[in-house]
Structure formats: structure tokens, C-alpha cells
Amino acid sequence: MSVMDTEKKIILTADRPSGNLHIGHYAGSLANRLRLQATGEFEMFVMIADLQALTDHAQQVDKVTSSVEELMLDYLAVGLDPNKIHFVLQSALPALYQLPMFYMNLVTQSRLERNPTVKNEIKTKGYRREVPVGFVNYPISQAADITAFGASVVPVGADQAPMLEQTREIVATFNRLYGETLVLPEALIPEHSRSRLVGIDGAGKMSKSLGNCIYIKDSAEELQRKVYQMYTDPQHIKVSDPGKVEGNVVFMYLDAFYQDKKHLAELKAQYRQGGLGDMVLKKLLFECLNELLAPMRERRAYYAQRMDEVRKFLREGTAKARTLTDQTLARVKQAMGIYQI
Ligand code: TRP
């Protein structure tokens, strides 16, 4: 029945190509994908969601297009393994354009507008009524992604949970109306899921538009510069002053990335008491992050010299996904009783 060689459960994850991945992506989702990859228990697809990126980049198609290969390099850099993962380009899969046409009729306008993620994004982007229809509609498109792959497991952070809820509703409605056809996906909340990492300025979450990111591809020099300019505690002027750990970006990053938790607890106590300088902590954080990123930089450089191979990974993964998603589309049309010519 399945085109996949194995009976492994299918996992789908995806990112919008609109720039490079940063260490917030690493902490929030890429590290978890590496863990899932290491189990060998799943058939994993990692999709470059260029169609979804276009829903708010219609005037900047080049930014989306030029991010595709960058994203591939970031994936390979962090250690996603082309022997274990199928890399997929969303826009090369016709079924993902066609399924939404059917699903759209199963979702009401009011339900779409109630989606908390979309509501939030509309607000932060300042769209109001001028929101592109494609943007409001992207939860339906995402439901098409998930169901086309027959993904039963979708690792999500908190901000994506409503997307999965919406997908599950569409699946339930479809299966009730047309018979058991689509796989009901489960959200997989990463066990060690860390809260959204703040930017180096401490002003909000790490985000390209705020210019407060540490990128996976950053050089050691860039990394050092960014760590050294991190927001700490403005009241902590002299080394002997007591300092605040809460809201201190350096400590938030140490919490997320520094493995020696016992040492970290001691540092926090000492900082609160006074006598521990910011520079000592920043050096420690720089070393810790550089240890993580240095092998990633190396892998990135390796693959950047072999772009033909990188493009081949994407082509081959997409070909596999094409068979799989076309098959789902055929089953959907058959279940609905669409006229076949
Ligand atoms: N909405 C996801 C994000 O912004 C990207 C995405 C598109 C996705 N299609 C998907 C995630 C399917 C999981 C499954 O990060």
C-alpha cells in the first residue's frame, strides 16, 4: 500500500526559506530532529517550505529562491544526514497545490480566522484586512503537506500546535465525509523542548527582522562579537556588584547550551552575590557556543564546495516525496468520488 520501503512511521518537519537558520532554530527544533534521526525509528522528511514562505514574500521571490540552497547547507551543517533524511522542496510537489483545493471546502472562514498562530502573525505583521488570502489560508496548505506525506508524527513547538489542531480537524472531517483515508497526525512535543530563545539584545525572541540573531553559519569572530555585545544586567557595573540572573541574556543562553548544570548553578549564585564579572561569563559562553558551531562551520564549508551533490540530495528526496504525495492525492480523489477521465 505504501510507496515507502519500510513500515516506519513518517515524520515531516519543515522550515520556510527566508534567510539562514539561527541557534534559536537549533535549540527549538534542529537538535530534536538530530535526536529523532539518531533513533533510526522513523522515515524522516525535511521540507523546504517555499510555497509557505511566498505567502508573505510575494514581492520578494528572489529572497525565497536564494534561501533554498542556504537552508540545505544549514541542514547539512547541523548534521542532518542525507543518508537518513529525505530533503524535499515543497513547490516541486504538485499534490501539495491540489489537496488544499479540496480541503478548503471543509474549513470555515471563521475557523481560519480563529487560528491563534495566524491571528498573532497577522497582528505582528500589521496586516489587518490587507492580509493576503494565501497567508490566511496557509494552515490549510500545511494540512495538505502533513496529510500528503501521511505523516503520523509532526514535531512542533508551541507556536505550531494550532496548525496541527487544524490539520487534525480537517482529517477528521474528511474521513467522516468520505471514508477513512487520511492519517491522523500526532504532535510530538520535544522532551527537552526549550522555550523560544531570546535575541542577543534580550528585547524579544531571536528573529531575522530584529537583527538579534546568532546564525549557525556565523564565523568565530562574528560569534564572539555578538556574545560580547549581549545584554546582561545594566545595574551590574562593577565586578563586585550583585547581578541579576533573570532577564540576563548570557545566563539564558548558558541555560540552553551549557551542559555542566552544576557549574552553572554555582556561577549563578556567585553572580547574584557579586564578584563575578560579565566578561568571564561571556568568554565561557563564547567557548561553549563555538564548540557547538565549529564542526557545523566545517561541514558547511565541505558541502559548499560540493553544491552539485547538495542539489542532488534535494532532487532525490523530492522525487521520493513526489511518488508518495501523488499517491495520497489519487486516494483522496478516489475516496471523494471525483470523476476520473
Ligand atoms: N509552518 C512551519 C513553520 O513556519 C513550516 C511548515 C510548512 C511545516 N509546512 C509544514 C511544518 C508541515 C511541519 C509540517 O515553521
Coordinates of C-alpha atoms and ligand atoms in Angstrom, one line a residue:
M1 CA 0.0 0.0 0.0
S2 CA 2.7 2.4 0.9
V3 CA 5.4 3.5 -1.6
M4 CA 7.9 3.6 1.3
D5 CA 10.2 0.6 1.6
T6 CA 9.6 0.3 5.3
E7 CA 6.8 0.3 7.7
K8 CA 8.4 3.0 9.8
K9 CA 6.3 5.9 10.9
I10 CA 6.6 9.0 8.8
I11 CA 7.8 12.3 10.3
L12 CA 7.5 15.6 8.5
T13 CA 9.2 18.8 9.6
A14 CA 9.7 21.9 7.5
D15 CA 11.1 25.4 7.5
R16 CA 10.3 28.5 5.5
P17 CA 13.2 29.6 3.3
S18 CA 13.5 33.3 4.0
G19 CA 17.1 33.5 5.4
N20 CA 19.6 31.4 7.3
L21 CA 18.9 29.3 10.3
H22 CA 20.0 30.6 13.7
I23 CA 20.8 29.0 17.0
G24 CA 17.2 29.6 18.2
H25 CA 16.1 27.2 15.4
Y26 CA 18.8 24.8 16.6
A27 CA 17.7 24.9 20.3
G28 CA 14.0 24.8 19.4
S29 CA 13.8 22.3 16.6
L30 CA 17.0 21.1 14.8
A31 CA 18.5 19.5 17.9
N32 CA 15.3 17.5 18.3
R33 CA 15.5 16.4 14.6
L34 CA 19.0 15.2 15.2
R35 CA 17.8 13.1 18.1
L36 CA 15.0 11.7 16.0
Q37 CA 17.4 11.0 13.2
A38 CA 19.7 9.1 15.6
T39 CA 16.9 6.7 16.7
G40 CA 16.6 5.3 13.2
E41 CA 13.0 4.6 14.0
F42 CA 11.3 6.9 11.6
E43 CA 11.1 7.7 7.9
M44 CA 12.0 11.4 8.0
F45 CA 11.2 14.1 5.5
V46 CA 12.6 17.6 6.0
M47 CA 10.8 20.0 3.7
I48 CA 11.9 23.4 2.4
A49 CA 8.5 25.2 2.5
D50 CA 9.0 27.7 -0.2
L51 CA 5.3 27.9 -1.1
Q52 CA 4.5 28.8 2.5
A53 CA 7.3 31.4 2.5
L54 CA 5.7 33.0 -0.5
T55 CA 2.5 33.7 1.5
D56 CA 4.2 36.7 3.0
H57 CA 7.0 37.2 0.4
A58 CA 5.2 37.6 -2.9
Q59 CA 7.2 40.7 -3.6
Q60 CA 10.5 39.1 -2.6
V61 CA 10.5 35.8 -4.5
D62 CA 14.3 36.1 -5.0
K63 CA 14.8 36.1 -1.2
V64 CA 12.9 32.8 -1.0
T65 CA 14.6 31.3 -4.0
S66 CA 18.1 32.2 -2.9
S67 CA 17.4 30.8 0.6
V68 CA 16.7 27.3 -0.7
E69 CA 20.4 26.3 -1.1
E70 CA 21.3 28.2 2.0
L71 CA 18.8 26.2 4.0
M72 CA 20.2 23.0 2.5
L73 CA 23.7 24.0 3.7
D74 CA 22.4 24.9 7.1
Y75 CA 20.7 21.5 7.4
L76 CA 23.8 19.6 6.4
A77 CA 25.9 21.8 8.6
V78 CA 24.0 20.9 11.8
G79 CA 24.3 17.2 10.9
L80 CA 21.1 16.2 9.2
D81 CA 22.3 13.2 7.3
P82 CA 21.4 12.8 3.6
N83 CA 21.6 9.1 4.0
K84 CA 18.9 9.1 6.7
I85 CA 16.7 12.0 5.7
H86 CA 14.8 12.9 2.6
F87 CA 15.2 16.6 1.8
V88 CA 12.2 17.9 -0.1
L89 CA 11.3 21.1 -2.0
Q90 CA 7.6 22.0 -1.4
S91 CA 7.0 23.8 -4.7
A92 CA 8.1 20.8 -6.7
L93 CA 5.2 18.7 -5.4
P94 CA 2.0 19.2 -7.4
A95 CA -0.2 17.3 -4.9
L96 CA 0.5 20.0 -2.3
Y97 CA -1.1 22.6 -4.6
Q98 CA -4.1 20.3 -5.3
L99 CA -5.1 19.0 -2.0
P100 CA -5.8 22.4 -0.5
M101 CA -8.5 22.9 -3.2
F102 CA -10.4 20.0 -1.6
Y103 CA -9.6 20.8 2.0
M104 CA -10.7 24.5 1.7
N105 CA -14.3 23.4 1.4
L106 CA -14.1 21.6 4.7
V107 CA -13.0 24.7 6.7
T108 CA -15.0 27.8 7.5
Q109 CA -13.7 31.3 7.3
S110 CA -14.4 31.9 11.0
R111 CA -12.4 28.8 11.9
L112 CA -9.4 30.0 9.9
E113 CA -9.6 33.5 11.4
R114 CA -9.6 32.0 14.9
N115 CA -6.3 30.2 14.4
P116 CA -4.2 31.7 17.1
T117 CA -0.9 31.4 15.2
V118 CA -2.2 33.1 12.2
K119 CA -4.0 35.7 14.3
N120 CA -0.8 36.5 16.0
E121 CA 1.2 36.7 12.8
I122 CA -1.3 39.0 11.2
K123 CA -1.1 41.3 14.2
T124 CA 2.8 41.4 14.3
K125 CA 3.0 41.9 10.6
G126 CA 0.4 44.7 10.9
Y127 CA -1.7 43.2 8.0
R128 CA -5.3 43.7 9.3
R129 CA -7.7 43.4 6.4
E130 CA -4.8 43.6 3.8
V131 CA -3.6 40.2 4.7
P132 CA -3.0 38.1 1.6
V133 CA -5.6 35.3 1.2
G134 CA -2.8 32.8 0.7
F135 CA -1.5 33.8 4.2
V136 CA -4.8 33.3 6.0
N137 CA -5.0 30.0 4.1
Y138 CA -1.7 28.6 4.9
P139 CA -3.0 26.4 7.7
I140 CA -4.9 24.5 5.0
S141 CA -1.9 24.3 2.9
Q142 CA 0.1 22.9 5.9
A143 CA -2.7 20.4 6.4
A144 CA -2.1 19.3 2.8
D145 CA 1.6 19.0 3.5
I146 CA 1.2 16.8 6.5
T147 CA -1.5 14.6 5.1
A148 CA 0.1 14.2 1.7
F149 CA 3.1 12.7 3.3
G150 CA 0.9 10.5 5.5
A151 CA 2.9 11.9 8.4
S152 CA 1.7 10.4 11.7
V153 CA 4.3 12.3 13.8
V154 CA 4.8 16.1 13.5
P155 CA 7.4 17.6 15.9
V156 CA 6.2 21.0 16.8
G157 CA 7.0 23.9 19.0
A158 CA 4.2 25.6 21.0
D159 CA 3.7 28.2 18.2
Q160 CA 2.8 25.5 15.6
A161 CA 0.4 23.5 17.8
P162 CA -2.7 25.2 16.4
M163 CA -1.6 24.2 12.9
L164 CA -1.7 20.6 13.9
E165 CA -5.0 21.1 15.6
Q166 CA -6.4 22.5 12.4
T167 CA -4.9 19.6 10.4
R168 CA -6.5 17.1 12.8
E169 CA -9.9 18.7 12.3
I170 CA -9.6 18.6 8.5
V171 CA -8.5 14.9 8.7
A172 CA -11.5 14.1 11.0
T173 CA -13.9 15.9 8.7
F174 CA -12.5 14.3 5.5
N175 CA -12.6 10.8 6.9
R176 CA -16.1 11.2 8.3
L177 CA -17.4 12.5 5.0
Y178 CA -15.5 10.4 2.5
G179 CA -14.4 7.3 4.5
E180 CA -11.2 6.5 6.4
T181 CA -8.5 7.9 4.0
L182 CA -6.1 10.3 5.7
V183 CA -3.7 9.6 8.6
L184 CA -4.5 11.5 11.8
P185 CA -1.2 13.1 12.8
E186 CA 0.0 13.5 16.3
A187 CA 2.0 16.4 17.6
L188 CA 5.4 15.5 19.0
I189 CA 6.4 18.0 21.7
P190 CA 10.2 17.5 22.2
E191 CA 11.0 16.1 25.6
H192 CA 13.7 18.6 26.2
S193 CA 11.9 21.4 24.3
R194 CA 13.3 24.6 25.4
S195 CA 11.4 27.8 25.4
R196 CA 11.9 30.2 22.5
L197 CA 15.4 31.6 22.7
V198 CA 15.6 35.4 23.1
G199 CA 17.8 37.5 20.8
I200 CA 21.2 38.9 21.9
D201 CA 19.5 42.2 22.8
G202 CA 17.1 40.5 25.2
A203 CA 14.3 42.5 23.6
G204 CA 12.3 39.6 22.1
K205 CA 12.7 36.2 20.6
M206 CA 15.6 35.7 18.2
S207 CA 14.4 36.9 14.8
K208 CA 15.9 37.9 11.5
S209 CA 13.8 41.1 11.3
L210 CA 15.1 42.3 14.7
G211 CA 18.7 41.7 13.7
N212 CA 19.4 40.0 17.0
C213 CA 20.4 36.5 15.8
I214 CA 23.4 34.3 16.1
Y215 CA 23.4 32.3 12.9
I216 CA 24.6 28.7 12.6
K217 CA 26.9 29.9 9.8
D218 CA 28.4 32.8 11.8
S219 CA 32.2 32.8 11.9
A220 CA 34.1 32.6 15.2
E221 CA 34.7 36.3 15.0
E222 CA 31.1 37.2 14.4
L223 CA 30.0 34.8 17.2
Q224 CA 32.5 36.4 19.6
R225 CA 31.4 39.9 18.7
K226 CA 27.7 39.0 19.2
V227 CA 28.3 37.3 22.5
Y228 CA 30.4 40.2 23.8
Q229 CA 27.6 42.7 23.0
M230 CA 24.9 40.6 24.7
Y231 CA 22.5 42.3 27.1
T232 CA 23.3 41.4 30.7
D233 CA 22.2 43.3 33.8
P234 CA 22.6 47.1 33.3
Q235 CA 22.9 47.6 37.0
H236 CA 25.8 45.3 37.2
I237 CA 28.6 47.8 36.7
K238 CA 31.5 46.8 38.9
V239 CA 32.5 43.2 39.2
S240 CA 31.8 43.3 42.9
D241 CA 28.2 44.5 42.4
P242 CA 25.5 41.9 42.9
G243 CA 24.0 41.0 39.5
K244 CA 20.6 39.8 38.2
V245 CA 20.4 36.4 36.6
E246 CA 16.7 36.7 35.5
G247 CA 16.4 38.5 32.1
N248 CA 20.2 38.3 31.7
V249 CA 20.7 37.0 28.2
V250 CA 24.1 35.4 28.9
F251 CA 22.5 33.2 31.5
M252 CA 19.5 32.4 29.3
Y253 CA 21.9 31.1 26.6
L254 CA 24.0 29.2 29.2
D255 CA 20.8 27.6 30.4
A256 CA 20.1 26.5 26.8
F257 CA 23.5 25.4 25.8
Y258 CA 25.9 24.8 28.7
Q259 CA 26.0 21.2 29.7
D260 CA 27.6 21.4 33.1
K261 CA 24.5 22.4 35.1
K262 CA 26.2 22.1 38.4
H263 CA 28.8 24.6 37.5
L264 CA 26.2 26.9 36.0
A265 CA 24.2 26.9 39.3
E266 CA 27.4 27.9 41.1
L267 CA 28.0 30.7 38.6
K268 CA 24.5 32.0 39.1
A269 CA 24.9 32.0 42.9
Q270 CA 28.2 33.8 42.6
Y271 CA 26.8 36.4 40.1
R272 CA 23.8 37.2 42.4
Q273 CA 26.2 37.6 45.3
G274 CA 28.6 39.9 43.5
G275 CA 32.2 39.2 42.4
L276 CA 31.6 37.6 39.1
G277 CA 32.3 39.8 36.0
D278 CA 30.3 39.7 32.8
M279 CA 33.4 39.2 30.8
V280 CA 34.2 35.9 32.4
L281 CA 30.7 34.6 31.7
K282 CA 30.8 35.9 28.1
K283 CA 34.1 34.1 27.5
L284 CA 32.6 30.9 28.8
L285 CA 29.5 31.3 26.7
F286 CA 31.6 32.1 23.6
E287 CA 33.6 28.9 24.1
C288 CA 30.6 26.8 24.7
L289 CA 28.8 28.1 21.6
N290 CA 31.9 27.9 19.5
E291 CA 32.4 24.3 20.4
L292 CA 28.9 23.6 19.1
L293 CA 29.2 25.7 15.9
A294 CA 32.8 24.9 14.9
P295 CA 32.1 21.4 13.5
M296 CA 29.0 22.9 11.8
R297 CA 31.0 25.5 10.1
E298 CA 33.4 22.8 8.8
R299 CA 30.6 20.7 7.4
R300 CA 29.0 23.7 5.8
A301 CA 32.3 24.6 4.1
Y302 CA 32.7 21.0 2.9
Y303 CA 29.3 20.9 1.3
A304 CA 29.5 24.5 -0.1
Q305 CA 32.4 23.1 -2.2
R306 CA 30.0 20.4 -3.5
M307 CA 26.8 22.1 -4.5
D308 CA 26.1 19.6 -7.2
E309 CA 25.9 16.9 -4.6
V310 CA 23.7 19.1 -2.4
R311 CA 21.3 19.8 -5.2
K312 CA 21.2 16.1 -5.9
F313 CA 20.1 15.3 -2.3
L314 CA 17.2 17.7 -2.7
R315 CA 16.3 16.3 -6.1
E316 CA 16.3 12.7 -4.9
G317 CA 14.4 13.4 -1.7
T318 CA 11.8 15.4 -3.7
A319 CA 11.4 12.6 -6.2
K320 CA 10.7 10.1 -3.5
A321 CA 8.2 12.6 -1.9
R322 CA 6.6 13.1 -5.3
T323 CA 5.6 9.5 -5.6
L324 CA 4.3 9.4 -2.0
T325 CA 2.3 12.6 -2.2
D326 CA 0.8 11.8 -5.7
Q327 CA -0.4 8.6 -4.3
T328 CA -2.2 10.3 -1.5
L329 CA -3.8 12.7 -4.0
A330 CA -5.1 9.8 -6.0
R331 CA -6.5 8.2 -2.9
V332 CA -8.2 11.4 -1.9
K333 CA -9.9 11.8 -5.3
Q334 CA -11.0 8.2 -5.3
A335 CA -12.4 8.5 -1.8
M336 CA -14.3 11.6 -2.7
G337 CA -15.6 10.1 -5.9
I338 CA -14.2 12.7 -8.2
Y339 CA -14.9 12.0 -11.8
Q340 CA -11.9 10.3 -13.4
I341 CA -11.1 10.7 -17.0
Ligands
TRP1 N1 4.7 26.5 9.4 C1 6.0 25.9 9.6 C2 7.0 26.9 10.2 O1 6.8 28.1 9.9 C3 6.6 25.3 8.3 C4 5.8 24.2 7.7 C5 5.2 24.2 6.5 C6 5.6 22.9 8.3 N2 4.6 23.0 6.2 C7 4.8 22.2 7.3 C8 5.9 22.3 9.5 C9 4.4 20.9 7.5 C10 5.5 21.0 9.7 C11 4.8 20.3 8.8 O2 7.9 26.6 10.8

